[in-house]
CSV table of C-alpha atoms in Angstrom, one decimal:
chain,number,residue,atom,x,y,z
A,1394,UNK,CA,-4.7,-22.7,19.2
A,1395,UNK,CA,-7.4,-21.7,16.8
A,1396,UNK,CA,-6.9,-18.5,14.8
A,1397,UNK,CA,-9.5,-17.0,12.4
A,1398,UNK,CA,-7.8,-14.6,9.8
A,1399,UNK,CA,-9.5,-12.5,7.2
A,1400,UNK,CA,-7.8,-10.8,4.2
A,1401,UNK,CA,-9.6,-9.4,1.2
A,1402,UNK,CA,-6.9,-8.2,-1.3
A,1403,UNK,CA,-3.4,-9.3,-2.4
A,1404,UNK,CA,-1.5,-7.0,0.0
A,1405,UNK,CA,-3.6,-8.3,2.9
A,1406,UNK,CA,-2.9,-11.9,1.8
A,1407,UNK,CA,0.8,-11.2,2.0
A,1408,UNK,CA,0.5,-9.8,5.5
A,1409,UNK,CA,-1.7,-12.7,6.5
A,1410,UNK,CA,0.7,-15.3,5.2
A,1411,UNK,CA,3.6,-13.7,7.0
A,1412,UNK,CA,1.6,-13.5,10.2
A,1413,UNK,CA,0.6,-17.2,9.9
A,1414,UNK,CA,4.3,-18.2,9.4
A,1415,UNK,CA,5.2,-16.2,12.5
A,1416,UNK,CA,2.4,-17.7,14.6
A,1417,UNK,CA,3.5,-21.2,13.6
A,1418,UNK,CA,7.1,-20.5,14.6
A,1419,UNK,CA,6.4,-18.6,17.8
A,1420,UNK,CA,3.4,-20.4,19.3
A,1421,UNK,CA,4.0,-23.0,22.0
A,1422,UNK,CA,1.2,-25.1,20.7
A,1423,UNK,CA,0.0,-26.2,17.2
A,1424,UNK,CA,-2.0,-23.5,15.4
A,1425,UNK,CA,-5.2,-24.2,13.3
A,1426,UNK,CA,-6.2,-21.5,10.8
A,1427,UNK,CA,-9.6,-20.7,9.4
A,1428,UNK,CA,-10.8,-17.6,7.6
A,1429,UNK,CA,-10.8,-15.9,4.2
A,1430,UNK,CA,-7.6,-15.4,2.2
A,1431,UNK,CA,-5.7,-15.8,-1.0
A,1432,UNK,CA,-3.0,-18.1,-2.4
A,1433,UNK,CA,-0.4,-17.1,0.1
A,1434,UNK,CA,-2.5,-17.7,3.2
A,1435,UNK,CA,-3.9,-21.0,1.8
A,1436,UNK,CA,-0.3,-22.2,1.2
A,1437,UNK,CA,0.4,-21.5,4.9
A,1438,UNK,CA,-2.5,-23.7,5.9
A,1439,UNK,CA,-5.6,-21.6,5.8
A,1440,UNK,CA,-9.0,-23.2,5.2
A,1441,UNK,CA,-10.7,-20.4,3.3
A,1442,UNK,CA,-14.5,-20.1,3.6
A,1443,UNK,CA,-14.8,-18.7,0.1
A,1444,UNK,CA,-12.6,-17.1,-2.6
A,1445,UNK,CA,-11.0,-13.9,-1.4
A,1446,UNK,CA,-11.9,-12.2,-4.7
A,1447,UNK,CA,-15.5,-12.1,-3.6
A,1448,UNK,CA,-14.8,-9.3,-1.1
A,1449,UNK,CA,-11.8,-7.6,-2.8
A,1450,UNK,CA,-14.1,-4.7,-3.9
A,1451,UNK,CA,-13.0,-1.1,-4.0
A,1452,UNK,CA,-15.0,2.1,-4.7
A,1453,UNK,CA,-18.4,3.2,-3.7
A,1454,UNK,CA,-20.0,2.2,-7.0
A,1455,UNK,CA,-18.6,-1.4,-6.9
A,1456,UNK,CA,-19.6,-1.8,-3.2
A,1457,UNK,CA,-23.2,-0.7,-4.0
A,1458,UNK,CA,-23.4,-3.1,-6.9
A,1459,UNK,CA,-22.2,-6.0,-4.8
A,1460,UNK,CA,-24.0,-4.9,-1.6
A,1461,UNK,CA,-26.3,-7.9,-1.2
A,1462,UNK,CA,-23.5,-10.5,-1.7
A,1463,UNK,CA,-21.2,-8.6,0.6
A,1464,UNK,CA,-23.8,-8.4,3.3
A,1465,UNK,CA,-24.4,-12.1,3.0
A,1466,UNK,CA,-20.7,-12.9,3.2
A,1467,UNK,CA,-20.3,-10.6,6.2
A,1468,UNK,CA,-23.1,-12.4,8.1
A,1469,UNK,CA,-21.8,-15.8,7.0
A,1470,UNK,CA,-18.3,-15.1,8.1
A,1471,UNK,CA,-19.4,-13.7,11.5
A,1472,UNK,CA,-21.7,-16.7,12.1
A,1473,UNK,CA,-18.8,-19.1,11.4
A,1474,UNK,CA,-16.5,-17.3,13.8
A,1475,UNK,CA,-19.1,-17.2,16.6
A,1476,UNK,CA,-19.8,-20.9,16.1
A,1477,UNK,CA,-16.1,-22.0,15.9
A,1478,UNK,CA,-15.0,-19.8,18.9
A,1479,UNK,CA,-11.4,-19.2,17.9
A,1480,UNK,CA,-8.9,-17.9,20.4
A,1481,UNK,CA,-8.5,-14.8,18.3
A,1482,UNK,CA,-9.9,-13.1,15.2
A,1483,UNK,CA,-7.4,-11.2,13.1
A,1484,UNK,CA,-8.8,-8.9,10.4
A,1485,UNK,CA,-6.5,-7.5,7.9
A,1486,UNK,CA,-7.1,-4.0,6.4
A,1487,UNK,CA,-10.3,-3.9,4.1
A,1488,UNK,CA,-12.3,-2.1,6.8
A,1489,UNK,CA,-15.6,-2.1,4.8
A,1490,UNK,CA,-15.7,-5.9,5.3
A,1491,UNK,CA,-13.5,-6.7,8.2
A,1492,UNK,CA,-14.8,-4.2,10.7
A,1493,UNK,CA,-18.4,-5.1,10.0
A,1494,UNK,CA,-17.5,-8.7,10.7
A,1495,UNK,CA,-15.8,-7.7,13.9
A,1496,UNK,CA,-18.8,-5.7,15.0
A,1497,UNK,CA,-21.1,-8.6,14.6
A,1498,UNK,CA,-18.7,-11.0,16.4
A,1499,UNK,CA,-18.3,-8.7,19.4
A,1500,UNK,CA,-22.0,-8.2,19.6
A,1501,UNK,CA,-22.5,-11.9,20.3
A,1502,UNK,CA,-19.2,-13.1,21.9
A,1503,UNK,CA,-16.1,-12.1,23.8
A,1504,UNK,CA,-13.7,-13.3,21.1
A,1505,UNK,CA,-10.6,-11.2,21.0
A,1506,UNK,CA,-10.4,-9.1,17.9
A,1507,UNK,CA,-7.1,-7.9,16.4
A,1508,UNK,CA,-7.1,-5.5,13.4
A,1509,UNK,CA,-3.9,-5.5,11.2
A,1510,UNK,CA,-3.2,-2.1,9.5
A,1511,UNK,CA,-4.4,0.9,11.4
A,1512,UNK,CA,-6.7,3.3,9.6
A,1513,UNK,CA,-5.2,6.6,8.6
A,1514,UNK,CA,-6.8,8.6,11.4
A,1515,UNK,CA,-3.6,10.7,11.5
A,1516,UNK,CA,-4.4,12.0,8.0
A,1517,UNK,CA,-8.2,12.4,8.1
A,1518,UNK,CA,-11.4,11.2,9.8
A,1519,UNK,CA,-9.9,10.8,13.3
A,1520,UNK,CA,-13.2,9.7,14.8
A,1521,UNK,CA,-12.7,6.3,13.0
A,1522,UNK,CA,-10.5,5.2,15.9
A,1523,UNK,CA,-13.2,5.7,18.5
A,1524,UNK,CA,-15.7,3.8,16.3
A,1525,UNK,CA,-13.2,0.9,15.9
A,1526,UNK,CA,-12.6,0.7,19.6
A,1527,UNK,CA,-16.1,-0.5,20.2
A,1528,UNK,CA,-15.3,-3.9,18.7
A,1529,UNK,CA,-11.5,-4.1,18.3
A,1530,UNK,CA,-9.2,-5.0,21.2
A,1531,UNK,CA,-5.8,-4.6,19.5
A,1532,UNK,CA,-4.3,-3.0,16.4
A,1533,UNK,CA,-1.2,-4.0,14.6
A,1534,UNK,CA,0.3,-0.8,13.0
A,1535,UNK,CA,2.6,-0.5,10.0
A,1536,UNK,CA,3.9,2.9,10.9
A,1537,UNK,CA,5.7,3.9,14.2
A,1538,UNK,CA,3.7,7.1,14.6
A,1539,UNK,CA,0.3,5.3,14.7
A,1540,UNK,CA,0.1,3.7,18.2
A,1541,UNK,CA,-0.7,6.9,20.1
A,1542,UNK,CA,-3.8,7.5,17.9
A,1543,UNK,CA,-5.1,4.0,18.6
A,1544,UNK,CA,-4.2,4.0,22.3
A,1545,UNK,CA,-6.0,7.3,22.8
A,1546,UNK,CA,-9.2,5.7,21.6
A,1547,UNK,CA,-8.7,2.8,24.1
A,1548,UNK,CA,-7.2,0.1,22.0
A,1549,UNK,CA,-3.9,-1.7,22.5
A,1550,UNK,CA,-1.6,-0.9,19.5
A,1551,UNK,CA,1.7,-2.5,18.6
A,1552,UNK,CA,4.0,-1.2,15.9
A,1553,UNK,CA,5.1,-4.3,14.0
A,1554,UNK,CA,7.0,-2.9,11.0
A,1555,UNK,CA,6.1,-2.4,7.4
A,1556,UNK,CA,6.5,-5.3,4.9
A,1557,UNK,CA,8.4,-3.1,2.5
A,1558,UNK,CA,11.5,-3.7,4.6
A,1559,UNK,CA,11.5,-7.4,3.7
A,1560,UNK,CA,11.1,-6.8,-0.1
A,1561,UNK,CA,14.1,-7.7,-2.3
A,1562,UNK,CA,16.0,-4.9,-4.0
A,1563,UNK,CA,18.1,-5.2,-7.1
A,1564,UNK,CA,21.8,-6.0,-7.0
A,1565,UNK,CA,24.3,-3.8,-8.8
A,1566,UNK,CA,24.8,-6.7,-11.4
A,1567,UNK,CA,21.0,-6.9,-12.0
A,1568,UNK,CA,20.8,-3.1,-12.5
A,1569,UNK,CA,23.7,-3.2,-14.9
A,1570,UNK,CA,22.2,-6.1,-16.8
A,1571,UNK,CA,18.9,-4.2,-17.0
A,1572,UNK,CA,20.4,-1.0,-18.4
A,1573,UNK,CA,22.4,-3.0,-21.0
A,1574,UNK,CA,19.3,-5.0,-22.1
A,1575,UNK,CA,17.3,-1.8,-22.5
A,1576,UNK,CA,20.1,0.0,-24.3
A,1577,UNK,CA,20.3,2.8,-21.7
A,1578,UNK,CA,24.1,2.9,-21.5
A,1579,UNK,CA,25.2,5.7,-19.3
A,1580,UNK,CA,22.1,7.9,-19.9
A,1581,UNK,CA,20.2,9.3,-16.9
A,1582,UNK,CA,17.0,7.3,-16.3
A,1583,UNK,CA,13.7,8.7,-15.1
A,1584,UNK,CA,11.3,6.1,-13.7
A,1585,UNK,CA,7.6,6.9,-14.4
A,1586,UNK,CA,4.9,5.6,-12.1
A,1587,UNK,CA,1.5,7.0,-12.9
A,1588,UNK,CA,-0.5,4.6,-10.6
A,1589,UNK,CA,-2.0,1.2,-10.7
A,1590,UNK,CA,-5.7,2.1,-11.1
A,1591,UNK,CA,-7.6,3.0,-14.2
A,1592,UNK,CA,-8.9,6.2,-12.7
A,1593,UNK,CA,-5.3,7.3,-11.8
A,1594,UNK,CA,-4.0,6.7,-15.3
A,1595,UNK,CA,-7.0,8.6,-16.7
A,1596,UNK,CA,-6.3,11.6,-14.5
A,1597,UNK,CA,-2.5,11.7,-14.6
A,1598,UNK,CA,-1.5,10.4,-18.1
A,1599,UNK,CA,-1.7,13.8,-19.9
A,1600,UNK,CA,0.0,15.7,-17.1
A,1601,UNK,CA,2.8,13.1,-16.8
A,1602,UNK,CA,3.3,13.0,-20.6
A,1603,UNK,CA,3.6,16.8,-20.8
A,1604,UNK,CA,6.0,16.7,-17.8
A,1605,UNK,CA,8.3,14.3,-19.6
A,1606,UNK,CA,8.2,16.4,-22.7
A,1607,UNK,CA,9.3,19.4,-20.8
A,1608,UNK,CA,12.1,17.4,-19.1
A,1609,UNK,CA,13.3,16.1,-22.5
A,1610,UNK,CA,13.5,19.6,-23.8
A,1611,UNK,CA,16.1,20.4,-21.2
A,1612,UNK,CA,17.8,17.1,-21.1
A,1613,UNK,CA,17.4,15.2,-24.4
A,1614,UNK,CA,19.8,12.5,-23.1
A,1615,UNK,CA,17.4,11.3,-20.5
A,1616,UNK,CA,15.7,7.9,-20.9
A,1617,UNK,CA,12.2,7.1,-19.5
A,1618,UNK,CA,11.0,3.7,-18.2
A,1619,UNK,CA,7.5,2.8,-17.0
A,1620,UNK,CA,6.8,-0.5,-15.3
A,1621,UNK,CA,3.1,-1.0,-15.8
A,1622,UNK,CA,0.7,-2.8,-13.4
A,1623,UNK,CA,-1.0,-5.7,-15.1
A,1624,UNK,CA,-4.5,-4.5,-14.7
A,1625,UNK,CA,-3.7,-1.2,-16.5
A,1626,UNK,CA,-1.0,-2.2,-18.9
A,1627,UNK,CA,-3.2,-1.8,-22.0
A,1628,UNK,CA,-4.4,1.6,-20.8
A,1629,UNK,CA,-0.8,2.7,-20.2
A,1630,UNK,CA,0.3,1.6,-23.6
A,1631,UNK,CA,-2.5,3.6,-25.2
A,1632,UNK,CA,-1.6,6.7,-23.1
A,1633,UNK,CA,2.1,6.8,-23.9
A,1634,UNK,CA,1.5,6.7,-27.6
A,1635,UNK,CA,0.3,10.3,-27.2
A,1636,UNK,CA,3.3,11.4,-25.2
A,1637,UNK,CA,5.9,13.6,-26.8
A,1638,UNK,CA,8.8,11.3,-25.7
A,1639,UNK,CA,9.7,7.6,-26.2
A,1640,UNK,CA,9.0,5.6,-23.1
A,1641,UNK,CA,10.1,2.0,-22.4
A,1642,UNK,CA,7.0,0.4,-21.0
A,1643,UNK,CA,7.6,-2.8,-19.0
A,1644,UNK,CA,4.5,-4.9,-19.6
A,1645,UNK,CA,3.8,-7.8,-17.2
A,1646,UNK,CA,1.2,-9.5,-19.4
A,1647,UNK,CA,2.3,-12.9,-20.5
A,1648,UNK,CA,5.5,-12.7,-18.4
A,1649,UNK,CA,6.3,-15.0,-15.5
A,1650,UNK,CA,5.4,-13.1,-12.3
A,1651,UNK,CA,8.8,-13.6,-10.6
A,1652,UNK,CA,10.7,-12.6,-13.7
A,1653,UNK,CA,8.7,-9.4,-14.1
A,1654,UNK,CA,9.2,-8.6,-10.4
A,1655,UNK,CA,12.9,-8.9,-10.9
A,1656,UNK,CA,12.8,-6.6,-13.9
A,1657,UNK,CA,10.7,-4.1,-12.0
A,1658,UNK,CA,13.2,-4.1,-9.1
A,1659,UNK,CA,16.0,-3.5,-11.6
A,1660,UNK,CA,14.2,-0.6,-13.1
A,1661,UNK,CA,13.7,0.9,-9.6
A,1662,UNK,CA,17.4,0.5,-8.9
A,1663,UNK,CA,18.5,1.8,-12.3
A,1664,UNK,CA,16.5,5.1,-12.0
A,1665,UNK,CA,18.2,8.3,-11.1
A,1666,UNK,CA,14.9,9.9,-10.2
A,1667,UNK,CA,11.2,8.8,-10.2
A,1668,UNK,CA,8.1,10.7,-11.1
A,1669,UNK,CA,5.4,8.9,-9.1
A,1670,UNK,CA,1.7,9.0,-8.2
A,1671,UNK,CA,1.1,9.4,-4.5
A,1672,UNK,CA,0.9,6.1,-2.5
A,1673,UNK,CA,2.8,3.3,-1.0
A,1674,UNK,CA,5.1,3.2,-4.0
A,1675,UNK,CA,7.1,6.0,-2.2
A,1676,UNK,CA,8.2,3.3,0.3
A,1677,UNK,CA,9.3,1.0,-2.5
A,1678,UNK,CA,11.3,3.8,-4.0
A,1679,UNK,CA,12.9,4.6,-0.6
A,1680,UNK,CA,13.8,0.9,-0.2
A,1681,UNK,CA,15.6,1.1,-3.6
A,1682,UNK,CA,17.1,4.4,-2.5
A,1683,UNK,CA,15.6,6.1,-5.6
A,1684,UNK,CA,15.0,9.8,-5.2
A,1685,UNK,CA,11.4,10.9,-6.2
A,1686,UNK,CA,9.0,13.6,-7.0
A,1687,UNK,CA,5.3,13.0,-6.2
A,1688,UNK,CA,2.4,14.2,-8.2
A,1689,UNK,CA,-1.3,13.4,-7.8
A,1690,UNK,CA,-4.7,14.8,-8.7
A,1691,UNK,CA,-8.3,13.8,-8.1
A,1692,UNK,CA,-11.8,14.8,-9.2
A,1693,UNK,CA,-12.7,18.4,-8.3
A,1694,UNK,CA,-15.3,17.4,-5.7
A,1695,UNK,CA,-13.0,14.9,-4.0
A,1696,UNK,CA,-10.3,17.5,-3.9
A,1697,UNK,CA,-12.5,20.0,-2.1
A,1698,UNK,CA,-13.8,17.5,0.4
A,1699,UNK,CA,-10.5,15.8,1.2
A,1700,UNK,CA,-8.6,19.0,1.2
A,1701,UNK,CA,-10.8,20.4,4.0
A,1702,UNK,CA,-10.5,17.2,6.0
A,1703,UNK,CA,-6.8,16.5,5.7
A,1704,UNK,CA,-4.9,16.8,8.9
A,1705,UNK,CA,-1.3,16.6,7.6
A,1706,UNK,CA,0.7,18.9,5.4
A,1707,UNK,CA,2.1,16.1,3.2
A,1708,UNK,CA,0.8,12.9,1.6
A,1709,UNK,CA,4.2,11.3,1.2
A,1710,UNK,CA,4.8,8.4,3.5
A,1711,UNK,CA,8.6,8.9,3.4
A,1712,UNK,CA,8.1,12.5,4.6
A,1713,UNK,CA,5.7,11.4,7.3
A,1714,UNK,CA,7.9,8.6,8.6
A,1715,UNK,CA,11.2,10.5,8.4
A,1716,UNK,CA,9.6,13.7,9.7
A,1717,UNK,CA,11.3,15.6,6.8
A,1718,UNK,CA,10.0,17.6,3.9
A,1719,UNK,CA,12.7,17.0,1.3
A,1720,UNK,CA,10.6,15.3,-1.3
A,1721,UNK,CA,8.7,17.6,-3.7
A,1722,UNK,CA,5.0,16.9,-4.1
A,1723,UNK,CA,2.5,18.4,-6.4
A,1724,UNK,CA,-1.1,17.6,-5.3
A,1725,UNK,CA,-4.4,18.7,-6.6
A,1726,UNK,CA,-4.3,22.1,-8.2
A,1727,UNK,CA,-0.5,22.0,-8.1
A,1728,UNK,CA,-0.3,18.9,-10.3
A,1729,UNK,CA,0.8,20.8,-13.3
A,1730,UNK,CA,3.6,19.9,-15.8
A,1731,UNK,CA,5.2,23.4,-15.6
A,1732,UNK,CA,5.7,23.0,-11.9
A,1733,UNK,CA,6.6,19.3,-11.8
A,1734,UNK,CA,9.2,19.2,-14.6
A,1735,UNK,CA,11.6,21.7,-12.9
A,1736,UNK,CA,11.4,19.7,-9.7
A,1737,UNK,CA,12.3,16.5,-11.4
A,1738,UNK,CA,15.3,18.1,-13.0
A,1739,UNK,CA,16.3,19.7,-9.7
A,1740,UNK,CA,16.2,16.3,-7.9
A,1741,UNK,CA,18.1,14.7,-10.8
A,1742,UNK,CA,20.9,17.3,-10.4
A,1743,UNK,CA,21.0,17.0,-6.6
A,1744,UNK,CA,19.5,13.8,-5.3
A,1745,UNK,CA,21.5,13.8,-2.1
A,1746,UNK,CA,19.0,15.8,-0.1
A,1747,UNK,CA,16.6,12.8,-0.1
A,1748,UNK,CA,19.2,10.1,0.8
A,1749,UNK,CA,19.0,10.6,4.5
A,1750,UNK,CA,15.2,10.8,4.6
A,1751,UNK,CA,14.9,7.5,2.7
A,1752,UNK,CA,17.4,5.8,5.0
A,1753,UNK,CA,15.7,7.0,8.1
A,1754,UNK,CA,12.4,5.8,6.8
A,1755,UNK,CA,13.6,2.3,6.2
A,1756,UNK,CA,15.2,2.2,9.7
A,1757,UNK,CA,12.0,3.4,11.4
A,1758,UNK,CA,9.9,0.9,9.5
A,1759,UNK,CA,11.9,-1.9,10.9
A,1760,UNK,CA,14.7,-2.6,8.5
A,1761,UNK,CA,17.4,-4.7,10.1
A,1762,UNK,CA,15.1,-6.0,12.8
A,1763,UNK,CA,12.9,-9.1,13.1
A,1764,UNK,CA,10.5,-9.5,10.1
A,1765,UNK,CA,7.2,-7.8,10.5
A,1766,UNK,CA,5.3,-11.1,10.3
A,1767,UNK,CA,7.2,-12.4,13.3
A,1768,UNK,CA,6.7,-9.2,15.2
A,1769,UNK,CA,3.0,-9.2,14.4
A,1770,UNK,CA,2.7,-12.9,15.6
A,1771,UNK,CA,4.5,-12.1,18.9
A,1772,UNK,CA,2.2,-9.1,19.5
A,1773,UNK,CA,-0.9,-11.3,18.9
A,1774,UNK,CA,0.4,-14.0,21.2
A,1775,UNK,CA,1.3,-11.4,23.9
A,1776,UNK,CA,-2.2,-9.9,23.6
A,1777,UNK,CA,-3.8,-13.3,24.2
A,1778,UNK,CA,-2.0,-13.5,27.6
């Protein structure tokens, strides 16, 4: 069986590698892989057409700058797929690239197209599903509430689980060792997560710093820890120097990746509460059973446009999956230190209200069941029948 798989960023590479392992274990015949991917997919046997980094581009400005190269790679990828005639094309996230390839392939062939990671049509721009249905046969969804949206547009959609359920969490011994190494003792710990993009750090740093200052005024015994993403570690270090509290910054630069990942897991487990930017980090916190408060802001124009288009009353994935509203969130004009700090202190004093929501989220995302990569592989193989 010939499978063509495309991923354009690290999270997609992880999904692709797990899917490839699943296909190799579940297929009744040998599987040959071609496509575009990173180290994980290459290690599973992918013959990558070109480095994944060439299409891992985010933001309108970056896409415009790289437009000619992206257009060339889209056409080259589509031509290769059409010529090779795989049994199935699996595109993973990165719709700006993947769905354009799928459109070209469908225009000139009847190759089955499966898209892994449904677009957030439940949150905004619902017409994307109808547009996708013109050249996508099947969708593999990460969230259990997504299939009806895709099916209504005419595509088969299989919920296969979220990869967060397979991520390691720190043991009690690892958490204790971390707190000892950092000198935290029995002090309460607030985990600070201001985002992994430069734009997020730029917008949230001052608000987060002021929030921590207000928290420390009420609870001077609290310790703060911030595991920085490698690409913004320098920016984070500069930002915290202006904060009114001492923050332990965990810097991944120059540290073995696995060692840092273990340290980060321990920080998540050691925290009594997290102050986090909105995003998938909420699911990581839920996996670690770490209560949270979410805060996020965006440029004024984006706030106005997205605010008018948003179809849901929460941006927190834990709230959406568990169908609860126990997690405080301060978005846009509400992203203010005087509002956020009392919420963090309230959750610190009574974290139990979030416990059930986090447990339900993990269960609904597939925890305790077959790994998502295996479920995705079975869905792809069943679709081929």
